[in-house]
XYZ file of N, CA and C in Angstrom:
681
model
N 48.551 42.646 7.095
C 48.031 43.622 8.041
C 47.701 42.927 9.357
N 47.933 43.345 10.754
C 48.099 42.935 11.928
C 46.268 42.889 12.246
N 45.731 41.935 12.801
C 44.243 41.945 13.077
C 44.647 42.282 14.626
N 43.337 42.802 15.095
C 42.952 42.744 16.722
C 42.912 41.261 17.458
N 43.264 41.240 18.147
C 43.404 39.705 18.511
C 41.856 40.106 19.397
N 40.600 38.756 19.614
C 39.343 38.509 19.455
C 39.389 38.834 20.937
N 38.263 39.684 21.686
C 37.904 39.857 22.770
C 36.921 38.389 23.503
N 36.783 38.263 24.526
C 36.168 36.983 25.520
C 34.686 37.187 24.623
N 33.929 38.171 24.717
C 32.598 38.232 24.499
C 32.447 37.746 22.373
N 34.004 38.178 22.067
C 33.623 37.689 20.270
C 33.471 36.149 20.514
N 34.284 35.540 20.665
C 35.056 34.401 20.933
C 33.782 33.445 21.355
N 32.924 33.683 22.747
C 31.677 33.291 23.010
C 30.967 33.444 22.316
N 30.764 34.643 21.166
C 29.679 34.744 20.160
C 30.163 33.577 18.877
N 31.299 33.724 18.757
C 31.764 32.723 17.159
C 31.494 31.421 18.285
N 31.610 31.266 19.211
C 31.543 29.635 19.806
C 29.817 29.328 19.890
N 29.304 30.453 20.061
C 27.629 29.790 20.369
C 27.167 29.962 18.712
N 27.569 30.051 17.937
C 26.951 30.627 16.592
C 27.496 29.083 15.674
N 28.597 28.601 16.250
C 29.250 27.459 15.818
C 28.522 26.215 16.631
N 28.352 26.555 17.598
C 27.171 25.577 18.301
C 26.068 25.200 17.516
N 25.228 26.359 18.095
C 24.358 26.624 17.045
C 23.843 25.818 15.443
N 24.791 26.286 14.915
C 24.837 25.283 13.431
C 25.268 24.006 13.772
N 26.064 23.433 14.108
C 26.023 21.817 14.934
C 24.377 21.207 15.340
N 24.293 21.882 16.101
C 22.801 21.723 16.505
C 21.623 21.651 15.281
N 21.884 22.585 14.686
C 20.760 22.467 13.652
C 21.154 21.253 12.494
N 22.325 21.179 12.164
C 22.500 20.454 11.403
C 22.428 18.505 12.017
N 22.410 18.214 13.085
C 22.206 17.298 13.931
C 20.751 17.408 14.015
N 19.719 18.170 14.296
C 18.286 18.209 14.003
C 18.148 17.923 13.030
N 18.195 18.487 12.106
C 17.817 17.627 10.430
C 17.652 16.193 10.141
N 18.706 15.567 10.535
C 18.822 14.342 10.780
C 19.087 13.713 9.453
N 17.415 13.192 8.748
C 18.338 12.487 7.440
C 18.830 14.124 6.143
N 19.388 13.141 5.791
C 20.008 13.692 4.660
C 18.999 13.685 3.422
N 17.910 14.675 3.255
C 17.245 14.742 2.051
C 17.584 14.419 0.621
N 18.616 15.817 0.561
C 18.942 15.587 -0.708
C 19.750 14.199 -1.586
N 20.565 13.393 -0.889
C 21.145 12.411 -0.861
C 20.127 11.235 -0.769
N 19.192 11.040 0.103
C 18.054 10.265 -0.257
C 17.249 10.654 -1.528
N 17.283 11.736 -1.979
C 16.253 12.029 -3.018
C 16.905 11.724 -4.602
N 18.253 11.789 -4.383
C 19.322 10.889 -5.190
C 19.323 9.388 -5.591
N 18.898 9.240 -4.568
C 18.891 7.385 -4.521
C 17.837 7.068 -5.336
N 16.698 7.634 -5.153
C 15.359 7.959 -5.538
C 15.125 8.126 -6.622
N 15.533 9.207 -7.600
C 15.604 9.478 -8.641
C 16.346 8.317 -9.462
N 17.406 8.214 -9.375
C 17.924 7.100 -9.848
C 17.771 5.497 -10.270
N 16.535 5.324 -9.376
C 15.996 4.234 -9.088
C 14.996 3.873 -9.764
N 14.241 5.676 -9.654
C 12.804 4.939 -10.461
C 12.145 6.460 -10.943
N 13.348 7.382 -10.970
C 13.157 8.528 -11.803
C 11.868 9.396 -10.938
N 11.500 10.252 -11.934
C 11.015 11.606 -11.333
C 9.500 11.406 -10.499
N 9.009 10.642 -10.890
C 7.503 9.831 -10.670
C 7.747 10.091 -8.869
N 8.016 9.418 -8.031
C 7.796 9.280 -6.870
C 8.321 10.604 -5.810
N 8.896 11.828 -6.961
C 9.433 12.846 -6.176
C 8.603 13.812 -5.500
N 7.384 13.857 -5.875
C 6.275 14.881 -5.054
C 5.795 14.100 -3.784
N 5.890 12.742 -3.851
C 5.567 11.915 -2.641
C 6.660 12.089 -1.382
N 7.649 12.168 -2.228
C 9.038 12.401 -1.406
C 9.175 13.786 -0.882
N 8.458 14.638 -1.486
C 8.368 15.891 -1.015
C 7.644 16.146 -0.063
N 6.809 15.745 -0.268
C 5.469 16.017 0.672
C 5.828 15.250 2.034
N 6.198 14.215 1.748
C 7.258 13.630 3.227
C 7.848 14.611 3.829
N 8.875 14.472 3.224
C 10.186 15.792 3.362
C 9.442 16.561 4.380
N 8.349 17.591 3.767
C 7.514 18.722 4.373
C 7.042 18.054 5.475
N 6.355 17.239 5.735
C 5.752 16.323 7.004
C 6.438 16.268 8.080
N 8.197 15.751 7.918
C 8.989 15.574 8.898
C 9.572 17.142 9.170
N 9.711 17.825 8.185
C 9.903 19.328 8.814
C 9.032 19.825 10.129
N 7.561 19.977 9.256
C 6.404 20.758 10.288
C 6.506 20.145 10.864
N 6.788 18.777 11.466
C 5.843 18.079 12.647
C 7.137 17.644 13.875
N 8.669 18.476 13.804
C 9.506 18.096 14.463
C 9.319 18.642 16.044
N 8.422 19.642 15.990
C 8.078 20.403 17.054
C 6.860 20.293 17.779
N 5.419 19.244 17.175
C 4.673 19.094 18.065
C 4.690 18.165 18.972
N 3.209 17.915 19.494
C 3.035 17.220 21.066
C 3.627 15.413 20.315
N 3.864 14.723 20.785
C 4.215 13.514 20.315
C 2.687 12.725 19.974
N 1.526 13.057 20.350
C 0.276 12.526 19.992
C 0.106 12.559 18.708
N 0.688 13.903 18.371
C 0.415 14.701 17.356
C 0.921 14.035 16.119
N 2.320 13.715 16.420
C 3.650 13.611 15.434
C 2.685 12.110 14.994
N 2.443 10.867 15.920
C 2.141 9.662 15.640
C 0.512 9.894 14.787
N -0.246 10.747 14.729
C -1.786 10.969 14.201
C -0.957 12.079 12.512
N 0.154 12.419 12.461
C 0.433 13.114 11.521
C 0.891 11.840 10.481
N 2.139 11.269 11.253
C 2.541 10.029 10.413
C 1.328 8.773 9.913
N 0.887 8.470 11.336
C -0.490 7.436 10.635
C -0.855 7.815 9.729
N -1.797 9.086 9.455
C -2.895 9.370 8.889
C -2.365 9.937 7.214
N -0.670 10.086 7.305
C 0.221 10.435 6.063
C 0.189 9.267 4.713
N 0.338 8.609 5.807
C 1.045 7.410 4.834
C -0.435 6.453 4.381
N -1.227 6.232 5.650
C -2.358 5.388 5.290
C -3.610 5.942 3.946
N -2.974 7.735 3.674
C -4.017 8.056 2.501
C -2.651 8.047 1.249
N -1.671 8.227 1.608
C -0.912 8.316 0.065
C 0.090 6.907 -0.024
N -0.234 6.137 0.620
C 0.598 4.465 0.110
C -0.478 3.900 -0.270
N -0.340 3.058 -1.267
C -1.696 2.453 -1.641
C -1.216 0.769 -1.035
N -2.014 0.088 -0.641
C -1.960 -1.397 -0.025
C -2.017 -2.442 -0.978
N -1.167 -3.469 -1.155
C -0.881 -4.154 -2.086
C 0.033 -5.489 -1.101
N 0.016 -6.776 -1.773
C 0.757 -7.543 -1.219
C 2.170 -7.691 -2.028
N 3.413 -8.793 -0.913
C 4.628 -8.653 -1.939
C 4.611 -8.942 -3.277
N 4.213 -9.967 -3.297
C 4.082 -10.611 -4.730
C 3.521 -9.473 -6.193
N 2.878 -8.497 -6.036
C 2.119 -7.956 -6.607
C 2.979 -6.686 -7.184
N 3.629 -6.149 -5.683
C 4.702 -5.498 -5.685
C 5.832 -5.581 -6.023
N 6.501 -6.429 -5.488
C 8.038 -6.841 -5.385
C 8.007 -8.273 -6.472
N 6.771 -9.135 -6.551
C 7.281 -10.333 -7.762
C 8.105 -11.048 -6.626
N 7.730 -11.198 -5.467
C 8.748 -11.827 -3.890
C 7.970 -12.547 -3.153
N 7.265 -13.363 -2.376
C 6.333 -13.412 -1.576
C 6.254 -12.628 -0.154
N 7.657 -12.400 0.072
C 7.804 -11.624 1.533
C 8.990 -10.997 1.507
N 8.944 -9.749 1.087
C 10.059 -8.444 0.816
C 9.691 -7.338 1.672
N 10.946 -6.860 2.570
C 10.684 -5.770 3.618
C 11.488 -4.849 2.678
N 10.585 -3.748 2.252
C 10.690 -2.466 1.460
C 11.436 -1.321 2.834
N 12.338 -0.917 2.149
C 13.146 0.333 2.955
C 11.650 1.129 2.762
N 11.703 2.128 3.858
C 11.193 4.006 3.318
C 10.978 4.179 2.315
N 12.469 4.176 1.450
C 12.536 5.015 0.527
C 12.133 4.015 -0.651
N 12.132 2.402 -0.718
C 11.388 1.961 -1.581
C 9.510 1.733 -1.751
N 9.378 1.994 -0.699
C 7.661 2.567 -0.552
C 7.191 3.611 -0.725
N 8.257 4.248 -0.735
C 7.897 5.987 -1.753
C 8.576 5.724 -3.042
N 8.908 4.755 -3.532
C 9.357 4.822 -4.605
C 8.410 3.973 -5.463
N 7.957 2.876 -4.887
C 6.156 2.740 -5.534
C 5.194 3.300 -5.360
N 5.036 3.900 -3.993
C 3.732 4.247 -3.670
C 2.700 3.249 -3.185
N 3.712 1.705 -2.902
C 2.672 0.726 -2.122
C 3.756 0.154 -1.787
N 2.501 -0.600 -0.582
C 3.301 -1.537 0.630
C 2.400 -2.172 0.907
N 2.996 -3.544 1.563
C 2.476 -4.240 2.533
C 2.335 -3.938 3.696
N 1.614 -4.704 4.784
C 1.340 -4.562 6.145
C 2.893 -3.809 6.842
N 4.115 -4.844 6.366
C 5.198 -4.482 7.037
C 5.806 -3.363 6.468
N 5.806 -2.989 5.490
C 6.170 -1.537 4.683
C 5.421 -0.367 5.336
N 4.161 -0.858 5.681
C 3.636 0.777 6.415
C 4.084 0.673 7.974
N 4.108 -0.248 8.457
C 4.845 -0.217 9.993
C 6.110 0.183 10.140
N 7.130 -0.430 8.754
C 8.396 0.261 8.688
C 8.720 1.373 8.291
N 7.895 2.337 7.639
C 8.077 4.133 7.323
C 7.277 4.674 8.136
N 6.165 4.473 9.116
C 6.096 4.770 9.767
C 7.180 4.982 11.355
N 7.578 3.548 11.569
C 8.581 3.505 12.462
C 10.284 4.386 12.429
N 10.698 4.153 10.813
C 11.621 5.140 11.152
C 11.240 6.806 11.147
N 10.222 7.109 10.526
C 9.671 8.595 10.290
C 9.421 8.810 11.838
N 8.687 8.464 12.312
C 8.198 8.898 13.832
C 10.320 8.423 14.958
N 10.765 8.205 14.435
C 12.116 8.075 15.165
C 12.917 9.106 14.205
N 12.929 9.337 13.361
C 13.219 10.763 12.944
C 12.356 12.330 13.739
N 11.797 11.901 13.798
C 10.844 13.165 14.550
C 11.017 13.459 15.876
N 12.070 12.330 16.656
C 12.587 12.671 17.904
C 11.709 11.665 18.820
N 10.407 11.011 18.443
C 10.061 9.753 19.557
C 11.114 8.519 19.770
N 11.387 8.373 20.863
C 12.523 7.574 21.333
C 11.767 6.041 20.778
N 13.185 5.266 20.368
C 12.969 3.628 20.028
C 12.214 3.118 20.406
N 12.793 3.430 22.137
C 12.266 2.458 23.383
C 10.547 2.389 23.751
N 10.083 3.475 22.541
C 8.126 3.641 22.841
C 7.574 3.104 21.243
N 8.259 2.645 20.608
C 7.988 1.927 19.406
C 8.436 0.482 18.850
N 7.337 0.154 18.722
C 7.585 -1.389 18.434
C 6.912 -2.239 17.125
N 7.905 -2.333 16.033
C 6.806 -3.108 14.727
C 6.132 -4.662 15.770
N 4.748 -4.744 15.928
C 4.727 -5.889 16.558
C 3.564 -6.386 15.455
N 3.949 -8.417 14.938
C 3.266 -8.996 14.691
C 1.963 -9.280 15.397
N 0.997 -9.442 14.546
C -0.358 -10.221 15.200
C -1.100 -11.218 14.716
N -2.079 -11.729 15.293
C -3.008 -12.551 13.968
C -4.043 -11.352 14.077
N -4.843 -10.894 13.186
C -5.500 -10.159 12.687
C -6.987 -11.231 12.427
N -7.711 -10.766 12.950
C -9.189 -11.575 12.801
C -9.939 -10.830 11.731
N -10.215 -11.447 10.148
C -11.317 -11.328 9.256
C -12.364 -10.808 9.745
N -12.961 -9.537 9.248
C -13.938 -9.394 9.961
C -14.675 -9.055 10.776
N -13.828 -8.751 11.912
C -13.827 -8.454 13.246
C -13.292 -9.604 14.145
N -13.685 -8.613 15.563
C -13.036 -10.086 17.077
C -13.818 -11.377 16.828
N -15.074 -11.662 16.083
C -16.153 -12.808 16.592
C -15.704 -13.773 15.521
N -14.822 -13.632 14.365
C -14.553 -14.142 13.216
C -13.409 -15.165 13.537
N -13.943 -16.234 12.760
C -12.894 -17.496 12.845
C -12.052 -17.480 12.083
N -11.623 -16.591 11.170
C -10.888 -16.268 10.323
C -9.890 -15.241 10.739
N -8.698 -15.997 10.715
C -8.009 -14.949 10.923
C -6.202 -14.517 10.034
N -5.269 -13.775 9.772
C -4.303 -14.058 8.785
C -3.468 -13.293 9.498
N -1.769 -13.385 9.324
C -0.715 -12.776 9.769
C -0.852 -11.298 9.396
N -0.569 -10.324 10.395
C -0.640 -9.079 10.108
C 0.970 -8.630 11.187
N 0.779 -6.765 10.164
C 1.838 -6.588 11.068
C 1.537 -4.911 11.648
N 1.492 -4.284 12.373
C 1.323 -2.771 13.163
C 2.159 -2.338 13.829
N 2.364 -1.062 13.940
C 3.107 -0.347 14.501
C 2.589 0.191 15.822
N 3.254 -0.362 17.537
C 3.185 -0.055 18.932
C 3.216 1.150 18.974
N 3.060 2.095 19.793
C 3.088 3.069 20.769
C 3.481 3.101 22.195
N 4.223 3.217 22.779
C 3.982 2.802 24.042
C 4.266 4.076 24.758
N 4.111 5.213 25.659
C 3.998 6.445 26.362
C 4.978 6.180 26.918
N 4.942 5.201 27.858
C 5.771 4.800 29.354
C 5.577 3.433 28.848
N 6.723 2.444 29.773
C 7.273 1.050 29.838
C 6.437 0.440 29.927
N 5.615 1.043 30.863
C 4.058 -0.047 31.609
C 2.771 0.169 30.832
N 3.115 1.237 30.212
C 1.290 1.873 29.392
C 0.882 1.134 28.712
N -0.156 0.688 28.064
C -1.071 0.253 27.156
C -0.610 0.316 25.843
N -0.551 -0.058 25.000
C 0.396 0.646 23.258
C -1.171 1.207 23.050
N -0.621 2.300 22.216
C -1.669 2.389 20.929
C -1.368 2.256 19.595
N -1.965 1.657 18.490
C -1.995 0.654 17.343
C -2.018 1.764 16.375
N -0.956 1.875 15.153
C -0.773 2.010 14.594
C -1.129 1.000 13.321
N -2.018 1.250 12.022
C -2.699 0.092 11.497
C -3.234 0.433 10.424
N -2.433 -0.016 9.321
C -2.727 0.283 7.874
C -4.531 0.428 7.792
N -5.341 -0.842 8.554
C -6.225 -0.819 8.222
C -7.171 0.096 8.756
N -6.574 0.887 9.721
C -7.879 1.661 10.100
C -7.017 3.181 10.244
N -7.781 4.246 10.311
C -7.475 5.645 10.116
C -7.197 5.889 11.734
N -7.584 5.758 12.317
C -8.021 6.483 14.114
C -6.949 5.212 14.815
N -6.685 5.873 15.940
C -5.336 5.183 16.231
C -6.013 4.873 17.679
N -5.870 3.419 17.974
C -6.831 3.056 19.256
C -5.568 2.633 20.256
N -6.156 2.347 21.045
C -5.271 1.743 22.263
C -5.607 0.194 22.217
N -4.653 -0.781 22.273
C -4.878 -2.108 22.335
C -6.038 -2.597 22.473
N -6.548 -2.400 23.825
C -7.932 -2.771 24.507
C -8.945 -2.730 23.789
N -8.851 -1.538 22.558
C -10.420 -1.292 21.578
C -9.675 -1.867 20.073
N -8.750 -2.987 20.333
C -8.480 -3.821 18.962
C -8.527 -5.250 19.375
N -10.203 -5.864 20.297
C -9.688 -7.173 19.998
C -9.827 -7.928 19.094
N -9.602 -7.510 17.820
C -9.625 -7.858 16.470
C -8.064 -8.904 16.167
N -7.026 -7.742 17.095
C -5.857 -8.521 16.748
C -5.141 -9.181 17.918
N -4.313 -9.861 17.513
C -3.806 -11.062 18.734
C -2.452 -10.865 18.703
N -1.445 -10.140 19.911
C -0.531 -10.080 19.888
C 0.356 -11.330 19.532
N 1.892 -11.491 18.712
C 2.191 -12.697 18.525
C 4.053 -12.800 19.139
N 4.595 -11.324 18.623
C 5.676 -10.669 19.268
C 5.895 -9.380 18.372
N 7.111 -8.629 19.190
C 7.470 -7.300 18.827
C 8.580 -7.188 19.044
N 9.136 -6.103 17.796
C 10.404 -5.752 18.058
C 10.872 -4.416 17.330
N 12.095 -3.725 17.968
C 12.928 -2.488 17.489
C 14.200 -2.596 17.492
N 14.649 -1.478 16.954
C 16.283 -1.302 16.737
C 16.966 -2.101 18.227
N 16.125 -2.228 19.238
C 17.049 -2.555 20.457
C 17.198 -4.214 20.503
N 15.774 -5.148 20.221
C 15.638 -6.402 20.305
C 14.322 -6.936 19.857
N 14.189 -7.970 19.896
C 12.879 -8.789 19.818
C 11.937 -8.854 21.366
N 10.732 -8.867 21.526
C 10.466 -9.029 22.910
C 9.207 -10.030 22.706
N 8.736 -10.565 23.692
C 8.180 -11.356 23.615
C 6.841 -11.432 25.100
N 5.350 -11.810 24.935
C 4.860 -11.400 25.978
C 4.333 -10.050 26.328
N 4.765 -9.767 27.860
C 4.815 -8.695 28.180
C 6.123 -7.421 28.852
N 6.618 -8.268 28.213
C 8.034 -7.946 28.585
C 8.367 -6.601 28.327
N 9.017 -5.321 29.166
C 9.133 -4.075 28.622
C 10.860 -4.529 28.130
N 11.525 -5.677 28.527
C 13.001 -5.645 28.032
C 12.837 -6.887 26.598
N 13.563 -6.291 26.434
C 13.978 -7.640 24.845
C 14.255 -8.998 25.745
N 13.578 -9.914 24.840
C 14.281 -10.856 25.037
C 15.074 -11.738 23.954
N 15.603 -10.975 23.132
C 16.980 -11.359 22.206
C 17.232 -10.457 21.138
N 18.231 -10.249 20.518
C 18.823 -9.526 19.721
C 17.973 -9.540 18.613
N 17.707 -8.162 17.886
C 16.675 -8.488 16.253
C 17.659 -8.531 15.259
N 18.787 -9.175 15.572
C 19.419 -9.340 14.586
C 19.465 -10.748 14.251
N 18.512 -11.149 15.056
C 17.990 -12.800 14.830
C 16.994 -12.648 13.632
N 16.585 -11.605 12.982
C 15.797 -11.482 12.381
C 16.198 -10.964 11.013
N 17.166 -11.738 10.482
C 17.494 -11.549 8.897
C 16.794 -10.668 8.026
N 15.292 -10.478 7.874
C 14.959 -9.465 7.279
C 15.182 -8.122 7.886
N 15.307 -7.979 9.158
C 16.037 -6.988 9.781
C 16.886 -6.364 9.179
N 17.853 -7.494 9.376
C 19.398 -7.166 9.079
C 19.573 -6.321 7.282
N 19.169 -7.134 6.615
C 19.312 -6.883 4.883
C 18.304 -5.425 4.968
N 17.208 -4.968 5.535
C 16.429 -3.816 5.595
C 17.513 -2.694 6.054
N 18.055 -2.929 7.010
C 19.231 -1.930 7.409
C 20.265 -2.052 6.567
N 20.960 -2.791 5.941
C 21.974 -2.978 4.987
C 21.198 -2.206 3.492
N 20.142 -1.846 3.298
C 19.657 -1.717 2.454
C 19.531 0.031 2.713
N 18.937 0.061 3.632
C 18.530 1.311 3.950
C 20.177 2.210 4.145
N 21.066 1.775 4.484
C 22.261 2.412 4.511
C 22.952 2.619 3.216
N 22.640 1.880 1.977
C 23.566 1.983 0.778
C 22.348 3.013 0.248
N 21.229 3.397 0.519
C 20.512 4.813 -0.352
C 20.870 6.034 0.458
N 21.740 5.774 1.636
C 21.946 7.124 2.275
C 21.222 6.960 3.598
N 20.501 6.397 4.247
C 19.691 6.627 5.498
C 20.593 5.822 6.605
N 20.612 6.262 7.773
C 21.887 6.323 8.390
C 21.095 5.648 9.867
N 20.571 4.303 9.587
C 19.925 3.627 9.901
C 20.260 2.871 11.152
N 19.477 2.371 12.105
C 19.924 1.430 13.324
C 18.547 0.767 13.496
């Protein structure tokens, strides 16, 4: 049977409706169900309400103020990951846990909550270039304490020049540098480079950084489509 051949105004409707779904499906971003695969498989049904409740987190929170998104993620992970060192965890002394293997225990180290925090808040649409896992020394105690041990937090940065604000397993409320002189910057880095100082540009590739590298090689064979 002979069809009507499609008028200008259908044609624009099947093209914005085909848009449309492009778009949404490019918003989504990771691939749930395929991560929740990896998951199951790994370490079975146990860690799937954690994974859910994620899931739900990065849904609701794709649309607020970006203050918002970084006080949603902090305050997510710092009440449902429990804090533990590698050894305790992993049987490793220094193992960088994907995402999806810190929801698959339910603990992390310093660098495990900086790293699901960091890709979750870059899933949510905050650009690379305002996030930075940056090492510190961390002072026992407080600033007046002679004691001090390697730590690791997650930057903020608004703009190139702004102040970060600290992202930090150890505390709930998310400060701006200036009200943490507890910790001592040591360096920082993201998907773009290592930086060093005060530098808003890298100064070398983080692929100098082998645990880098195997974290992304890792994070790509459970499905997360990682940089």
């Amino acid at each position: 049977m002979l069809q009507r051949p499609l008028s200008y105004l259908q044609k624009i409707t099947i093209w914005l409706l085909i848009a449309t779904s492009l778009a949404l499906h490019a918003a989504a971003g990771l691939d749930f169900d395929r991560l929740q695969k990896s998951l199951v498989q790994r370490w079975g049904q146990t860690p799937v309400r954690l994974f859910s409740d994620w899931q739900t987190l990065i849904n609701e929170a794709r649309n607020v103020t970006e203050t918002d998104k970084l006080k949603r993620i902090n305050d997510f992970f710092n009440r449902r990951i429990q804090f533990g060192d590698d050894q305790t965890i992993w049987n490793a002394p220094d193992y960088w846990a994907t995402p999806l293997e810190t929801i698959g225990k339910g603990a992390g180290d310093c660098e495990d909550f900086a790293i699901i925090k960091y890709f979750s808040l870059k899933e949510l649409g905050v650009a690379k270039e305002k996030l930075r896992l940056t090492y510190v020394k961390a002072k026992i105690g407080g600033a007046s304490s002679n004691i001090s041990q390697a730590h690791m937090v997650l930057t903020y940065y608004s703009s190139a020049d702004a102040e970060p604000l600290v992202l930090d397993n150890l505390l709930n409320d998310i400060r701006p540098a200036s009200r943490r002189p507890d910790l001592t910057p040591v360096f920082s880095f993201n998907s773009d480079g290592i930086f060093t100082g005060a530098s808003a540009q890298p100064s070398g590739p983080v692929d100098k950084l082998s645990r880098w590298k195997d974290l992304i090689s890792k994070m790509k064979a459970e499905g997360y489509e990682a940089d």
